[in-house]
Tab-separated table of C-alpha atoms in Angstrom:
chain	number	residue	atom	x	y	z
M	812	UNK	CA	45.876	63.723	68.639
M	813	UNK	CA	47.698	66.694	67.373
M	814	UNK	CA	51.210	65.683	68.639
M	815	UNK	CA	51.239	62.323	66.978
M	816	UNK	CA	50.026	64.190	64.084
M	817	UNK	CA	52.975	66.211	63.700
M	818	UNK	CA	55.531	63.906	65.291
M	819	UNK	CA	54.293	61.816	62.155
M	820	UNK	CA	54.427	64.675	59.224
M	821	UNK	CA	57.968	65.696	60.410
M	822	UNK	CA	59.180	62.332	60.645
M	823	UNK	CA	57.986	61.906	57.161
M	824	UNK	CA	59.844	65.189	56.086
M	825	UNK	CA	62.876	64.160	57.946
M	826	UNK	CA	62.885	61.094	55.999
M	827	UNK	CA	62.114	62.011	52.594
M	828	UNK	CA	64.568	64.975	52.842
M	829	UNK	CA	67.439	64.087	50.929
M	830	UNK	CA	69.963	66.279	49.326
M	831	UNK	CA	69.835	69.044	51.403
M	832	UNK	CA	68.970	72.431	52.255
M	833	UNK	CA	66.423	73.659	49.886
M	834	UNK	CA	65.416	69.783	48.418
M	835	UNK	CA	63.150	69.749	51.290
M	836	UNK	CA	61.022	72.850	50.637
M	837	UNK	CA	58.731	70.981	48.824
M	838	UNK	CA	57.989	68.037	50.701
M	839	UNK	CA	56.866	70.922	54.298
M	840	UNK	CA	55.206	72.526	52.083
M	841	UNK	CA	53.243	69.501	50.683
M	842	UNK	CA	52.838	68.362	54.383
M	843	UNK	CA	52.069	71.790	56.852
M	844	UNK	CA	49.835	73.691	53.827
M	845	UNK	CA	48.385	71.271	51.506
M	846	UNK	CA	47.633	67.967	53.675
M	847	UNK	CA	47.091	69.294	57.059
M	848	UNK	CA	46.423	73.817	56.259
M	849	UNK	CA	48.386	74.091	59.383
M	850	UNK	CA	49.711	77.091	57.885
M	851	UNK	CA	48.032	79.453	54.747
M	852	UNK	CA	50.378	79.943	52.036
M	853	UNK	CA	51.592	83.316	53.076
M	854	UNK	CA	52.600	82.444	55.936
M	855	UNK	CA	54.531	79.360	54.353
M	856	UNK	CA	56.482	82.274	52.404
M	857	UNK	CA	56.659	83.995	55.875
M	858	UNK	CA	58.465	80.979	57.017
M	859	UNK	CA	60.854	80.558	54.521
M	860	UNK	CA	61.745	84.398	54.971
M	861	UNK	CA	62.158	83.708	58.379
M	862	UNK	CA	64.373	80.736	58.120
M	863	UNK	CA	66.601	82.932	56.219
M	864	UNK	CA	67.135	85.178	58.813
M	865	UNK	CA	67.745	82.809	61.296
M	866	UNK	CA	70.194	79.982	61.854
M	867	UNK	CA	69.478	76.361	62.034
M	868	UNK	CA	68.294	74.292	59.241
M	869	UNK	CA	65.029	75.351	57.528
M	870	UNK	CA	63.567	71.243	58.050
M	871	UNK	CA	63.688	72.215	61.772
M	872	UNK	CA	63.017	75.991	61.407
M	873	UNK	CA	60.085	74.616	59.670
M	874	UNK	CA	59.089	72.388	62.340
M	875	UNK	CA	59.742	74.317	65.774
M	876	UNK	CA	58.049	77.201	63.898
M	877	UNK	CA	54.427	75.089	63.096
M	878	UNK	CA	54.930	73.236	66.171
M	879	UNK	CA	54.621	75.858	68.363
M	880	UNK	CA	51.833	77.912	66.220
M	881	UNK	CA	49.024	74.928	66.108
M	882	UNK	CA	50.385	72.965	69.460
M	883	UNK	CA	52.757	75.177	71.550
M	884	UNK	CA	56.442	74.700	73.009
M	885	UNK	CA	55.757	71.114	73.187
M	886	UNK	CA	54.364	71.016	69.324
M	887	UNK	CA	57.241	72.352	68.591
M	888	UNK	CA	59.934	70.031	70.402
M	889	UNK	CA	57.653	67.039	69.635
M	890	UNK	CA	57.931	67.964	65.591
M	891	UNK	CA	61.891	68.992	65.963
M	892	UNK	CA	62.022	65.631	67.497
M	893	UNK	CA	60.022	63.712	64.765
M	894	UNK	CA	61.835	65.355	62.015
M	895	UNK	CA	65.697	64.860	63.149
M	896	UNK	CA	64.549	61.128	64.358
M	897	UNK	CA	64.853	59.284	60.738
M	898	UNK	CA	68.054	61.029	60.375
M	899	UNK	CA	69.282	59.807	63.799
M	900	UNK	CA	68.371	56.279	63.293
M	901	UNK	CA	69.666	55.821	59.341
M	902	UNK	CA	72.885	58.189	60.046
M	903	UNK	CA	73.851	55.648	63.253
M	904	UNK	CA	73.517	52.797	61.004
M	905	UNK	CA	75.748	53.995	58.346
M	906	UNK	CA	77.769	55.034	61.045
M	907	UNK	CA	78.170	51.684	62.564
M	908	UNK	CA	79.190	49.995	59.558
M	909	UNK	CA	81.181	52.985	58.396
M	910	UNK	CA	83.559	52.621	61.613
M	911	UNK	CA	83.637	49.221	60.805
M	912	UNK	CA	84.541	48.239	57.655
M	913	UNK	CA	86.316	52.185	56.522
M	914	UNK	CA	89.368	49.835	56.387
M	915	UNK	CA	88.846	47.390	53.348
M	916	UNK	CA	89.681	48.465	50.078
M	917	UNK	CA	86.911	49.351	48.133
M	918	UNK	CA	84.989	51.253	50.491
M	919	UNK	CA	88.903	53.031	50.927
M	920	UNK	CA	88.241	53.532	46.895
M	921	UNK	CA	84.766	54.557	47.401
M	922	UNK	CA	85.968	57.297	50.330
M	923	UNK	CA	89.002	58.163	48.403
M	924	UNK	CA	86.612	59.713	45.445
M	925	UNK	CA	83.760	61.348	47.677
M	926	UNK	CA	86.243	62.781	49.665
M	927	UNK	CA	87.178	65.427	46.476
M	928	UNK	CA	83.671	65.674	45.903
M	929	UNK	CA	82.803	66.856	49.250
M	930	UNK	CA	85.424	69.666	48.984
M	931	UNK	CA	83.783	70.339	45.517
M	932	UNK	CA	80.141	70.696	46.736
M	933	UNK	CA	81.179	72.580	49.361
M	934	UNK	CA	83.287	75.354	46.591
M	935	UNK	CA	79.982	74.781	45.132
M	936	UNK	CA	77.858	75.773	47.465
M	937	UNK	CA	80.156	78.682	48.708
M	938	UNK	CA	79.773	80.489	45.554
M	939	UNK	CA	76.169	80.607	45.515
M	940	UNK	CA	76.910	82.132	48.786
M	941	UNK	CA	79.212	84.810	47.093
M	942	UNK	CA	77.416	85.367	44.398
M	943	UNK	CA	74.055	86.378	46.691
M	944	UNK	CA	75.940	88.793	49.080
M	945	UNK	CA	78.043	90.765	46.132
M	946	UNK	CA	74.818	91.102	43.697
M	947	UNK	CA	71.427	89.950	45.493
M	948	UNK	CA	69.000	87.962	44.911
M	949	UNK	CA	69.369	88.960	40.835
M	950	UNK	CA	72.500	86.931	40.600
M	951	UNK	CA	75.395	87.029	38.598
M	952	UNK	CA	76.050	89.610	36.270
M	953	UNK	CA	78.769	91.305	34.120
M	954	UNK	CA	77.216	95.191	35.006
M	955	UNK	CA	79.436	96.385	37.322
M	956	UNK	CA	76.717	98.791	38.722
M	957	UNK	CA	74.767	95.336	39.626
M	958	UNK	CA	77.695	94.670	42.229
M	959	UNK	CA	76.872	95.981	45.991
M	960	UNK	CA	80.004	98.144	46.935
M	961	UNK	CA	79.582	97.703	50.764
M	962	UNK	CA	79.342	94.033	50.864
M	963	UNK	CA	82.028	93.966	48.127
M	964	UNK	CA	83.864	95.819	50.926
M	965	UNK	CA	82.989	93.758	53.934
M	966	UNK	CA	84.172	90.875	51.679
M	967	UNK	CA	87.160	91.636	51.141
M	968	UNK	CA	88.028	93.008	54.916
M	969	UNK	CA	86.251	90.220	56.553
M	970	UNK	CA	88.469	87.116	54.115
M	971	UNK	CA	92.110	89.548	54.709
M	972	UNK	CA	91.130	89.321	58.322
M	973	UNK	CA	90.595	85.881	58.701
M	974	UNK	CA	93.333	84.632	56.361
M	975	UNK	CA	95.798	86.817	57.496
M	976	UNK	CA	94.953	87.292	61.966
M	977	UNK	CA	92.893	83.440	62.141
M	978	UNK	CA	90.534	85.694	63.836
M	979	UNK	CA	86.783	83.499	65.167
M	980	UNK	CA	84.981	83.555	61.972
M	981	UNK	CA	81.398	83.702	64.342
M	982	UNK	CA	83.032	87.261	65.545
M	983	UNK	CA	83.681	88.438	62.036
M	984	UNK	CA	80.544	87.188	60.947
M	985	UNK	CA	78.494	89.461	63.603
M	986	UNK	CA	81.332	92.257	62.609
M	987	UNK	CA	79.955	92.403	59.548
M	988	UNK	CA	76.269	92.444	60.823
M	989	UNK	CA	76.908	95.368	63.005
M	990	UNK	CA	79.027	97.469	60.512
M	991	UNK	CA	76.617	96.460	57.609
M	992	UNK	CA	74.228	97.605	59.236
M	993	UNK	CA	75.548	100.658	60.259
M	994	UNK	CA	76.430	101.364	56.719
M	995	UNK	CA	73.049	100.146	55.001
M	996	UNK	CA	70.643	102.033	57.474
M	997	UNK	CA	72.572	105.574	56.869
M	998	UNK	CA	71.983	104.881	52.767
M	999	UNK	CA	68.807	104.440	54.126
M	1000	UNK	CA	68.117	101.069	52.648
K	200	UNK	CA	95.081	71.254	69.976
K	201	UNK	CA	93.814	70.510	73.364
K	202	UNK	CA	93.016	67.300	73.045
K	203	UNK	CA	92.974	66.011	76.558
K	204	UNK	CA	90.407	68.486	77.226
K	205	UNK	CA	87.806	65.713	75.691
K	206	UNK	CA	84.368	66.566	77.032
K	207	UNK	CA	80.750	65.564	75.938
K	208	UNK	CA	80.005	69.122	77.992
K	209	UNK	CA	82.506	70.850	75.333
K	210	UNK	CA	80.551	68.629	72.202
K	211	UNK	CA	77.783	70.433	73.141
K	212	UNK	CA	78.715	73.749	74.461
K	213	UNK	CA	80.791	73.626	70.563
K	214	UNK	CA	77.890	72.645	68.531
K	215	UNK	CA	74.940	74.586	70.038
K	216	UNK	CA	77.156	77.869	69.991
K	217	UNK	CA	78.103	77.068	65.683
K	218	UNK	CA	74.390	76.276	65.302
K	219	UNK	CA	73.107	79.678	67.426
K	220	UNK	CA	75.214	82.358	65.709
K	221	UNK	CA	75.846	80.264	62.189
K	222	UNK	CA	72.840	81.720	59.016
K	223	UNK	CA	72.765	80.397	56.358
K	224	UNK	CA	72.275	76.750	56.103
K	225	UNK	CA	74.238	73.744	56.036
K	226	UNK	CA	76.659	75.036	53.524
K	227	UNK	CA	77.685	77.654	56.316
K	228	UNK	CA	78.377	75.452	59.453
K	229	UNK	CA	79.604	71.930	58.419
K	230	UNK	CA	82.900	73.900	56.559
K	231	UNK	CA	82.681	75.619	60.177
K	232	UNK	CA	82.579	72.166	61.949
K	233	UNK	CA	85.428	71.458	60.287
K	234	UNK	CA	87.368	74.105	61.169
K	235	UNK	CA	86.732	74.009	65.071
K	236	UNK	CA	87.067	70.338	65.192
K	237	UNK	CA	89.754	69.598	63.229
K	238	UNK	CA	91.778	72.611	62.959
K	239	UNK	CA	91.390	74.219	66.870
K	240	UNK	CA	90.598	71.503	68.792
K	241	UNK	CA	92.512	68.478	66.630
K	242	UNK	CA	89.359	65.749	67.841
K	243	UNK	CA	89.102	64.539	64.149
K	244	UNK	CA	91.779	64.083	61.112
K	245	UNK	CA	90.451	66.295	58.138
K	246	UNK	CA	90.749	63.309	55.685
K	247	UNK	CA	88.103	61.533	58.315
K	248	UNK	CA	85.855	64.793	58.719
K	249	UNK	CA	85.542	64.502	54.934
K	250	UNK	CA	84.050	60.825	54.530
K	251	UNK	CA	82.009	61.930	57.660
K	252	UNK	CA	80.223	64.659	55.342
K	253	UNK	CA	80.116	62.857	52.425
K	254	UNK	CA	78.249	60.322	54.604
K	255	UNK	CA	75.690	62.718	55.938
K	256	UNK	CA	75.309	64.053	52.424
K	257	UNK	CA	73.974	60.843	51.273
K	258	UNK	CA	71.546	60.461	53.879
K	259	UNK	CA	67.954	61.994	54.390
K	260	UNK	CA	67.520	65.167	56.752
K	261	UNK	CA	69.463	68.250	57.271
K	262	UNK	CA	73.396	67.713	56.509
K	263	UNK	CA	74.473	69.877	59.795
K	264	UNK	CA	72.426	67.718	61.643
K	265	UNK	CA	73.838	64.323	60.455
K	266	UNK	CA	77.310	66.000	60.063
K	267	UNK	CA	76.859	66.523	64.167
K	268	UNK	CA	75.163	63.251	64.870
K	269	UNK	CA	78.385	61.294	62.846
K	270	UNK	CA	80.688	63.681	64.498
K	271	UNK	CA	79.159	63.390	68.307
K	272	UNK	CA	79.507	59.522	67.494
K	273	UNK	CA	83.011	59.189	66.540
K	274	UNK	CA	84.319	61.203	69.834
K	275	UNK	CA	82.098	59.758	72.431
K	276	UNK	CA	80.104	57.058	71.034
K	277	UNK	CA	75.876	57.321	71.544
K	278	UNK	CA	76.423	59.632	74.329
K	279	UNK	CA	78.544	61.881	71.720
K	280	UNK	CA	76.033	61.626	69.386
K	281	UNK	CA	72.729	62.941	71.287
K	282	UNK	CA	74.928	65.440	72.856
K	283	UNK	CA	76.147	66.858	69.504
K	284	UNK	CA	72.720	66.032	67.954
K	285	UNK	CA	70.759	68.365	71.058
K	286	UNK	CA	73.441	71.267	70.861
K	287	UNK	CA	72.362	71.481	66.308
K	288	UNK	CA	68.834	71.456	67.572
K	289	UNK	CA	68.024	73.192	69.977
K	290	UNK	CA	68.969	76.486	68.975
K	291	UNK	CA	66.804	76.724	65.543
K	292	UNK	CA	64.112	75.086	68.087
K	293	UNK	CA	64.301	77.593	71.069
K	294	UNK	CA	65.067	80.690	68.168
K	295	UNK	CA	61.872	79.671	65.732
K	296	UNK	CA	59.378	79.037	68.665
K	297	UNK	CA	60.414	82.713	70.721
K	298	UNK	CA	59.915	84.523	66.962
K	299	UNK	CA	57.027	82.672	65.957
K	300	UNK	CA	55.293	84.768	68.418
K	301	UNK	CA	56.188	87.894	66.644
K	302	UNK	CA	57.206	86.921	63.419
K	303	UNK	CA	55.729	89.291	61.454
K	304	UNK	CA	57.048	92.648	63.416
K	305	UNK	CA	60.803	90.627	63.262
K	306	UNK	CA	60.615	89.994	59.054
K	307	UNK	CA	59.195	93.429	58.752
K	308	UNK	CA	62.646	95.208	60.495
K	309	UNK	CA	64.298	97.552	59.002
K	310	UNK	CA	67.415	97.270	60.999
K	311	UNK	CA	67.412	93.275	61.397
K	312	UNK	CA	67.106	93.287	57.339
K	313	UNK	CA	70.232	95.426	57.480
K	314	UNK	CA	72.717	92.898	60.075
K	315	UNK	CA	71.300	90.849	58.182
K	316	UNK	CA	72.630	91.956	55.020
K	317	UNK	CA	75.700	93.068	56.574
K	318	UNK	CA	75.985	89.344	57.836
K	319	UNK	CA	75.782	87.651	54.178
K	320	UNK	CA	79.520	89.316	53.379
K	321	UNK	CA	80.498	87.888	55.960
K	322	UNK	CA	79.237	84.667	55.951
K	323	UNK	CA	80.498	84.080	52.498
K	324	UNK	CA	84.010	85.314	53.560
K	325	UNK	CA	83.877	83.037	56.454
K	326	UNK	CA	82.817	79.972	53.880
K	327	UNK	CA	85.324	81.118	51.167
K	328	UNK	CA	88.627	81.364	54.010
K	329	UNK	CA	87.194	77.534	54.715
K	330	UNK	CA	87.112	76.485	50.872
K	331	UNK	CA	90.282	77.977	50.372
K	332	UNK	CA	92.428	75.463	52.422
K	333	UNK	CA	90.373	73.034	51.766
K	334	UNK	CA	90.803	73.067	48.431
K	335	UNK	CA	94.554	73.677	48.811
K	336	UNK	CA	95.313	70.931	50.886
K	337	UNK	CA	93.925	68.770	48.514
K	338	UNK	CA	96.132	70.525	45.320
K	339	UNK	CA	99.236	69.715	47.609
K	340	UNK	CA	98.220	66.130	48.002
K	341	UNK	CA	99.796	66.602	44.754
K	342	UNK	CA	97.169	63.161	43.581
K	343	UNK	CA	96.252	63.796	40.600
K	344	UNK	CA	92.767	61.357	40.797
K	345	UNK	CA	91.445	63.498	43.978
K	346	UNK	CA	91.921	66.787	41.705
K	347	UNK	CA	90.816	65.632	38.879
K	348	UNK	CA	87.405	64.301	40.834
K	349	UNK	CA	87.293	67.482	42.428
K	350	UNK	CA	87.179	69.470	39.082
K	351	UNK	CA	85.015	67.178	37.591
K	352	UNK	CA	82.394	67.383	40.852
K	353	UNK	CA	82.783	71.292	40.570
K	354	UNK	CA	81.780	71.740	36.991
K	355	UNK	CA	79.262	69.113	37.194
K	356	UNK	CA	77.502	70.981	40.651
K	357	UNK	CA	78.432	74.560	39.313
K	358	UNK	CA	77.952	74.496	35.512
K	359	UNK	CA	75.355	71.516	34.955
K	360	UNK	CA	74.031	72.495	38.594
K	361	UNK	CA	73.312	68.182	38.803
K	362	UNK	CA	71.668	67.127	41.809
K	363	UNK	CA	74.009	66.321	44.652
K	364	UNK	CA	72.624	62.898	45.781
K	365	UNK	CA	73.576	61.864	42.071
K	366	UNK	CA	77.227	63.921	42.338
K	367	UNK	CA	78.303	61.798	45.211
K	368	UNK	CA	77.161	58.185	44.023
K	369	UNK	CA	78.725	58.489	40.732
K	370	UNK	CA	82.162	59.897	42.234
K	371	UNK	CA	82.261	57.487	44.823
K	372	UNK	CA	81.248	54.688	42.551
K	373	UNK	CA	83.961	56.024	40.532
K	374	UNK	CA	86.754	55.947	43.632
K	375	UNK	CA	85.547	52.183	43.772
K	376	UNK	CA	86.466	51.367	40.051
K	377	UNK	CA	89.699	52.964	40.230
K	378	UNK	CA	91.192	50.379	42.884
K	379	UNK	CA	89.574	47.539	41.398
K	380	UNK	CA	91.188	48.605	38.367
K	381	UNK	CA	94.250	49.837	40.216
K	382	UNK	CA	94.656	45.856	42.029
K	383	UNK	CA	93.974	44.152	38.362
K	384	UNK	CA	96.742	46.123	36.980
K	385	UNK	CA	99.442	45.191	39.957
K	386	UNK	CA	101.115	47.002	41.648
K	387	UNK	CA	103.132	48.753	38.942
K	388	UNK	CA	100.672	50.882	38.435
K	389	UNK	CA	99.250	53.943	39.935
K	390	UNK	CA	100.019	54.192	43.721
K	391	UNK	CA	97.349	56.009	45.684
């Protein structure tokens, strides 16, 4: 049955994608394109593009998209469920041990080492996002002309407003979306 | 901080709202979760939030989903974990299901593309805002160990592009060794 197939495939994707973000991509491609032929290679590229344009983790996006294409809304729900089930089980087991043993000295040591690392990993990801926003997909370069001036102005104003006035972050994101779209469309891009 | 207004519904609404409007994947939504649940709602301490993110990062599956499970569990137990995971997963589930009917025209739509391009700068600003605060907190703690760990991990990730899981493993190990070594040297040695 197709529902069971979807469930098993996305369960595997959820189980084996460690490291987050695009680490899951090759796994999704293997299950969805190569093993089951649910999407063509072109459709898979479209899926990645759409994932970048919509909110949500790419694995969940893939599960919902493929599930619906293959077996309708119920297929989307079952695929998504399959995708989060392994995370849920493993994370709950870890949570149990974490809350039980977090006050043990050696665990405190491990967590003390992990906390600054987590800040660093978020900072590193944030830096990549900033580079993509200002320079585009090609990445950082020394040439001043490669920088998107519209993005620089939007970024600077947004950051200033966020630091100074503690405004709602989602409003800032939506605001730059609207303002940016107006400018880009007027510039004919 | 309105800690008294803790409710399952508010947990669901918060995760749903963040998930629905956060473009750009796990590393955008996790700082936003931190800002909402630590700074705004005050349901959880920053230190514990970072612990939970570390666990989420070390587990399989999307970091946004894992973090929301841990957060929900911390605040409301098993019921909380289910509510927050539903709140995180439903927006992409609904949006992608809807879009899969007309994705060709969505993908090639000029207006959609322009909005998303504009939004990238806003997303970068939002994440930078949170990073400035978080890095600031580590530096303000004046713990040399934490500052060195942060700097080391940043260089490893940014300059050498080392796998995230490996960075987490090594940093946890160093943390454990530091505690054991500190014990052996007795109380006169470094105190964290």
